CSV table of C-alpha atoms and ligand atoms in Angstrom, one decimal:
chain,number,residue,atom,x,y,z
G,1,UNK,CA,106.7,108.8,96.7
G,2,UNK,CA,107.2,105.2,95.1
G,3,UNK,CA,103.3,104.6,95.4
G,4,UNK,CA,102.6,108.1,93.7
G,5,UNK,CA,101.4,107.4,90.2
G,6,UNK,CA,100.7,110.3,87.6
G,7,UNK,CA,98.6,110.4,84.5
G,8,UNK,CA,99.7,113.0,81.9
G,9,UNK,CA,97.5,114.4,78.9
G,10,UNK,CA,98.8,117.1,76.4
G,11,UNK,CA,96.5,119.3,75.0
G,12,UNK,CA,97.7,121.5,71.9
G,13,UNK,CA,96.7,125.3,72.4
G,14,UNK,CA,98.5,126.5,69.3
G,15,UNK,CA,101.6,128.1,68.3
G,16,UNK,CA,103.0,124.8,68.5
G,17,UNK,CA,102.6,124.9,72.5
G,18,UNK,CA,101.2,122.3,74.6
G,19,UNK,CA,99.5,122.2,77.8
G,20,UNK,CA,100.4,119.5,80.1
G,21,UNK,CA,97.8,118.3,82.7
G,22,UNK,CA,98.8,115.9,85.4
G,23,UNK,CA,96.6,113.8,87.5
G,24,UNK,CA,97.5,112.2,90.6
G,25,UNK,CA,96.1,109.0,90.2
G,26,UNK,CA,98.0,107.4,93.3
G,27,UNK,CA,94.5,106.3,95.3
G,28,UNK,CA,92.9,104.5,92.4
G,29,UNK,CA,96.6,102.6,92.0
G,30,UNK,CA,96.6,102.0,95.8
G,31,UNK,CA,93.1,100.7,95.8
G,32,UNK,CA,94.1,98.5,92.6
G,33,UNK,CA,96.8,97.0,94.3
G,34,UNK,CA,94.8,96.1,97.5
G,35,UNK,CA,92.2,94.2,95.5
G,36,UNK,CA,95.0,92.4,93.6
G,37,UNK,CA,96.9,91.5,96.9
G,38,UNK,CA,93.4,90.4,98.5
G,39,UNK,CA,92.5,87.8,95.6
G,40,UNK,CA,96.0,86.6,95.8
G,41,UNK,CA,95.8,86.2,99.9
G,42,UNK,CA,92.3,84.9,99.5
G,43,UNK,CA,93.9,82.4,97.1
G,44,UNK,CA,96.8,81.5,98.7
G,45,UNK,CA,94.7,80.7,102.2
G,46,UNK,CA,92.0,78.6,100.2
G,47,UNK,CA,94.9,76.8,98.1
G,48,UNK,CA,96.8,75.4,101.5
G,49,UNK,CA,93.9,73.5,103.1
G,50,UNK,CA,92.8,72.3,99.3
G,51,UNK,CA,96.4,70.8,98.8
G,52,UNK,CA,96.3,68.8,101.9
G,53,UNK,CA,92.9,67.3,101.4
G,54,UNK,CA,93.9,66.2,97.9
G,55,UNK,CA,96.9,64.7,99.2
G,56,UNK,CA,95.3,62.7,102.3
G,57,UNK,CA,92.5,61.5,100.2
G,58,UNK,CA,94.9,60.2,97.3
G,59,UNK,CA,96.6,58.2,100.0
G,60,UNK,CA,93.4,57.0,101.5
G,61,UNK,CA,92.4,55.6,98.2
G,62,UNK,CA,95.9,53.7,98.4
G,63,UNK,CA,96.6,50.5,100.3
G,64,UNK,CA,97.2,52.8,103.4
G,65,UNK,CA,93.7,53.7,103.4
G,66,UNK,CA,92.7,50.3,104.4
G,67,UNK,CA,94.2,50.4,107.9
G,68,UNK,CA,91.1,51.5,110.2
G,69,UNK,CA,93.5,53.6,112.5
G,70,UNK,CA,95.4,55.4,109.8
G,71,UNK,CA,91.9,55.9,107.7
G,72,UNK,CA,90.1,57.5,110.9
G,73,UNK,CA,93.0,59.7,111.5
G,74,UNK,CA,93.3,60.8,108.0
G,75,UNK,CA,89.8,61.3,107.5
G,76,UNK,CA,89.5,63.6,110.9
G,77,UNK,CA,92.4,65.9,108.7
G,78,UNK,CA,90.4,66.1,105.7
G,79,UNK,CA,87.5,66.9,107.6
G,80,UNK,CA,89.2,69.5,109.4
G,81,UNK,CA,90.7,71.3,106.5
G,82,UNK,CA,87.4,71.2,104.5
G,83,UNK,CA,85.8,73.1,107.8
G,84,UNK,CA,88.6,75.7,107.6
G,85,UNK,CA,87.8,76.2,103.7
G,86,UNK,CA,84.1,76.2,104.7
G,87,UNK,CA,85.1,79.2,107.7
G,88,UNK,CA,87.1,81.2,105.0
G,89,UNK,CA,84.4,80.9,102.4
G,90,UNK,CA,81.5,82.2,104.9
G,91,UNK,CA,83.7,85.2,106.0
G,92,UNK,CA,84.7,86.0,102.3
G,93,UNK,CA,80.9,85.9,101.8
G,94,UNK,CA,80.1,88.4,104.8
G,95,UNK,CA,82.7,90.8,104.0
G,96,UNK,CA,81.2,91.1,100.3
G,97,UNK,CA,77.7,91.4,101.7
G,98,UNK,CA,78.8,94.0,104.2
G,99,UNK,CA,80.7,96.0,101.7
G,100,UNK,CA,77.9,95.7,98.8
G,101,UNK,CA,75.7,97.4,101.4
G,102,UNK,CA,78.0,100.1,102.7
G,103,UNK,CA,75.8,103.0,101.5
G,104,UNK,CA,72.6,101.6,103.2
G,105,UNK,CA,73.0,102.8,106.8
G,106,UNK,CA,70.9,100.4,109.1
G,107,UNK,CA,68.0,102.3,110.7
G,108,UNK,CA,66.3,99.3,112.7
G,109,UNK,CA,66.1,99.8,116.2
G,110,UNK,CA,67.8,96.7,117.7
G,111,UNK,CA,68.1,95.7,121.6
G,112,UNK,CA,71.9,95.4,122.1
G,113,UNK,CA,71.6,94.0,125.6
G,114,UNK,CA,69.3,91.2,124.5
G,115,UNK,CA,71.8,90.4,121.5
G,116,UNK,CA,74.6,90.3,123.9
G,117,UNK,CA,72.9,87.8,126.2
G,118,UNK,CA,72.0,85.6,123.4
G,119,UNK,CA,75.3,85.7,121.7
G,120,UNK,CA,76.6,84.8,125.4
G,121,UNK,CA,74.3,81.8,125.3
G,122,UNK,CA,75.2,80.5,121.9
G,123,UNK,CA,79.0,81.0,122.6
G,124,UNK,CA,78.7,79.1,126.0
G,125,UNK,CA,76.9,76.3,124.3
G,126,UNK,CA,79.7,76.2,121.4
G,127,UNK,CA,82.5,76.0,123.9
G,128,UNK,CA,81.1,73.3,126.3
G,129,UNK,CA,80.9,75.6,129.5
G,130,UNK,CA,84.3,77.7,128.6
G,131,UNK,CA,81.5,80.7,127.9
G,132,UNK,CA,81.3,80.7,131.9
G,133,UNK,CA,84.4,82.5,132.1
G,134,UNK,CA,82.3,85.6,130.4
G,135,UNK,CA,80.9,88.4,132.7
G,136,UNK,CA,78.5,90.3,131.2
G,137,UNK,CA,78.0,93.9,132.8
G,138,UNK,CA,74.7,96.1,131.4
G,139,UNK,CA,71.8,97.6,132.8
G,140,UNK,CA,68.3,96.1,132.1
G,141,UNK,CA,67.2,95.5,128.6
G,142,UNK,CA,66.5,97.3,126.4
G,143,UNK,CA,69.5,99.2,125.5
G,144,UNK,CA,68.6,100.0,122.0
G,145,UNK,CA,70.8,101.2,119.1
G,146,UNK,CA,70.2,101.7,115.5
G,147,UNK,CA,71.4,98.7,113.5
G,148,UNK,CA,71.3,95.5,111.2
G,149,UNK,CA,70.7,92.5,113.8
G,150,UNK,CA,72.5,89.9,111.8
G,151,UNK,CA,75.7,92.1,111.2
G,152,UNK,CA,75.6,93.1,115.0
G,153,UNK,CA,75.3,89.6,116.1
G,154,UNK,CA,78.3,88.7,113.9
G,155,UNK,CA,80.5,91.6,115.2
G,156,UNK,CA,79.6,90.3,118.8
G,157,UNK,CA,80.7,86.6,117.8
G,158,UNK,CA,83.9,87.9,116.3
G,159,UNK,CA,84.9,90.1,119.5
G,160,UNK,CA,84.0,87.9,122.2
G,161,UNK,CA,85.1,84.8,119.9
G,162,UNK,CA,88.6,86.8,119.6
G,163,UNK,CA,88.9,87.4,123.5
G,164,UNK,CA,88.0,83.6,124.1
G,165,UNK,CA,90.7,82.4,121.4
G,166,UNK,CA,93.4,84.9,122.7
G,167,UNK,CA,92.4,85.1,126.3
G,168,UNK,CA,94.5,83.1,128.9
G,169,UNK,CA,92.4,80.0,130.3
G,170,UNK,CA,91.0,80.6,133.4
G,171,UNK,CA,90.9,84.5,133.4
G,172,UNK,CA,87.7,86.2,132.9
G,173,UNK,CA,86.5,88.2,129.8
G,174,UNK,CA,84.1,91.2,130.2
G,175,UNK,CA,81.6,92.6,128.3
G,176,UNK,CA,79.8,95.6,129.0
G,177,UNK,CA,77.3,97.7,127.7
G,178,UNK,CA,76.7,101.5,128.7
G,179,UNK,CA,74.4,103.7,127.3
G,180,UNK,CA,75.4,107.3,127.3
G,181,UNK,CA,73.1,110.3,126.0
G,182,UNK,CA,73.1,109.5,122.3
G,183,UNK,CA,75.4,106.7,121.7
G,184,UNK,CA,75.9,102.9,123.2
G,185,UNK,CA,79.5,101.8,124.1
G,186,UNK,CA,80.1,98.3,124.2
G,187,UNK,CA,83.5,96.9,125.6
G,188,UNK,CA,85.3,93.4,125.1
G,189,UNK,CA,88.1,93.1,127.4
G,190,UNK,CA,90.3,90.3,127.7
G,191,UNK,CA,93.2,89.1,129.9
G,192,UNK,CA,95.1,87.4,127.4
G,193,UNK,CA,98.6,87.5,125.9
G,194,UNK,CA,98.1,90.9,124.4
G,195,UNK,CA,99.3,92.6,121.2
G,196,UNK,CA,102.4,94.7,120.5
G,197,UNK,CA,101.9,98.5,120.0
G,198,UNK,CA,103.4,97.9,116.2
G,199,UNK,CA,100.7,95.8,115.1
G,200,UNK,CA,97.6,97.5,116.4
G,201,UNK,CA,97.2,99.8,113.4
G,202,UNK,CA,96.9,96.9,110.9
G,203,UNK,CA,94.8,94.3,112.8
G,204,UNK,CA,91.7,95.2,110.9
G,205,UNK,CA,93.3,94.8,107.3
G,206,UNK,CA,92.2,91.5,105.9
G,207,UNK,CA,94.4,88.3,106.5
G,208,UNK,CA,97.0,90.4,108.7
G,209,UNK,CA,97.7,88.2,112.0
G,210,UNK,CA,100.2,88.9,114.5
G,211,UNK,CA,101.1,85.1,114.6
G,212,UNK,CA,99.6,83.1,111.3
G,213,UNK,CA,100.6,79.8,112.3
G,214,UNK,CA,98.8,80.0,115.7
G,215,UNK,CA,95.8,81.7,114.4
G,216,UNK,CA,95.2,78.9,111.9
G,217,UNK,CA,96.0,76.1,114.3
G,218,UNK,CA,93.2,77.9,116.1
G,219,UNK,CA,90.7,78.0,113.5
G,220,UNK,CA,91.2,82.0,112.5
G,221,UNK,CA,90.8,83.1,109.0
G,222,UNK,CA,92.3,86.6,109.6
G,223,UNK,CA,89.3,88.2,108.3
G,224,UNK,CA,87.4,88.8,111.8
G,225,UNK,CA,88.5,92.3,112.7
G,226,UNK,CA,88.3,93.2,108.9
G,227,UNK,CA,84.3,92.2,109.1
G,228,UNK,CA,84.1,94.1,112.4
G,229,UNK,CA,85.6,97.0,110.9
G,230,UNK,CA,83.1,97.0,107.9
G,231,UNK,CA,80.1,96.4,110.1
G,232,UNK,CA,81.0,99.6,112.4
G,233,UNK,CA,81.3,101.7,109.2
G,234,UNK,CA,78.3,100.7,107.7
G,235,UNK,CA,76.8,101.4,111.3
G,236,UNK,CA,78.7,105.1,111.2
G,237,UNK,CA,80.0,104.1,114.6
G,238,UNK,CA,83.6,103.9,116.1
G,239,UNK,CA,86.1,100.9,116.6
G,240,UNK,CA,88.8,101.2,119.1
G,241,UNK,CA,91.6,98.7,120.1
G,242,UNK,CA,93.9,99.0,123.0
G,243,UNK,CA,96.5,96.4,124.5
G,244,UNK,CA,99.4,95.8,126.5
G,245,UNK,CA,101.7,92.7,125.8
G,246,UNK,CA,101.2,90.1,128.7
G,247,UNK,CA,97.9,92.0,130.1
G,248,UNK,CA,95.3,92.1,127.9
G,249,UNK,CA,93.2,93.6,125.3
G,250,UNK,CA,90.2,95.9,125.2
G,251,UNK,CA,88.2,96.6,122.2
G,252,UNK,CA,85.7,99.3,122.4
G,253,UNK,CA,82.7,99.7,119.7
G,254,UNK,CA,80.5,102.8,119.8
G,255,UNK,CA,77.2,102.8,118.3
G,256,UNK,CA,74.5,105.3,117.8
G,257,UNK,CA,71.4,104.8,119.8
G,258,UNK,CA,67.9,105.4,117.7
G,259,UNK,CA,67.8,109.0,119.4
G,260,UNK,CA,70.4,110.3,117.1
G,261,UNK,CA,69.2,108.9,114.1
G,262,UNK,CA,71.1,111.1,112.0
G,263,UNK,CA,74.3,112.2,114.2
G,264,UNK,CA,78.0,111.0,113.1
G,265,UNK,CA,79.7,109.6,115.7
G,266,UNK,CA,83.2,111.8,116.1
G,267,UNK,CA,86.3,110.0,115.0
X,301,LIG,P1,91.9,85.9,113.7
X,301,LIG,O1,90.8,85.0,112.7
X,301,LIG,O2,93.1,85.2,113.2
X,301,LIG,O3,91.6,85.6,114.9
X,301,LIG,P2,91.0,88.8,113.5
X,301,LIG,O4,91.1,89.5,112.1
X,301,LIG,O5,89.9,88.3,114.3
X,301,LIG,O6,91.8,87.2,112.7
X,301,LIG,O7,92.4,89.0,114.3
X,301,LIG,C1,93.6,89.6,113.5
X,301,LIG,C2,94.7,89.1,114.5
X,301,LIG,O8,94.6,90.0,115.7
X,301,LIG,C3,94.7,87.9,115.1
X,301,LIG,O9,95.2,86.9,114.4
X,301,LIG,C4,95.4,88.0,116.4
X,301,LIG,O10,96.9,87.7,116.1
X,301,LIG,C5,95.0,89.5,116.7
X,301,LIG,N1,94.1,89.2,117.9
X,301,LIG,C6,92.7,89.9,117.6
X,301,LIG,N2,91.9,89.8,118.7
X,301,LIG,C7,93.0,89.6,119.7
X,301,LIG,C8,92.9,89.5,121.3
X,301,LIG,N3,91.6,89.4,121.7
X,301,LIG,N4,94.2,89.4,121.9
X,301,LIG,C9,95.1,89.1,121.3
X,301,LIG,N5,95.1,89.2,119.9
X,301,LIG,C10,94.3,89.6,119.2
């Protein structure tokens, strides 16, 4: 295969004969390539808004910057681009923090229903009432899961945030929690544009977007689902995404309830 890498070692075993040892290094090669691609992508994503900021600041310091209308318009662009860089840096830092902790499975008992309610209130505030389109369905609190509060809150923000970004205006978003014997199932479903099947397996890759221009223009970093995937892995849970073009998308995350501290959810 083109991506296969072999390492060869020769060891003399007498009579002029040599033993050939071949080791398959394809795995580490693929990991190294992923790391290089990631650094290249992250640099590119940061460089684009930075170039724009530098260009506008330069123009602002010329005569054009003296016109109040132009000044206000350019400052707004500089602010938006700086915010884009800030979001990207925050997501990059989240990813590296979650990765650094991946071998420490979180063991705190968290009330996921209360966290869903809190996230709903925060999103409704942030989006000036657009949160009213969100329908919450869960049994009365508490619905405990084993987890890390900050990371589960980020997971909810990313999933409900995506449903709001890619959902069709005026259609509801359903967030439901069901508690089964030893697991809790979270479903976030929207009635938005949906995703073509060929993209589904790649959505949790860093910086993978179906429509990069659209994602950027609505404030996406391309890291939201990669962060979700890492959080779910750290919680030893399960992540599934199902979608139909033109109909909508449904993300299901399964987490362990405290009764099953040592159980591993079947993949
Ligand atoms: P982004 O910051 O671009 O939203 P994500 O990692 O959260 O990045 O998602 C990756 C891509 O998956 C998005 O760019 C979008 O194309 C697609 N996507 C994610 N969630 C949805 C959804 N609910 N409906 C349609 N497309 C989605």
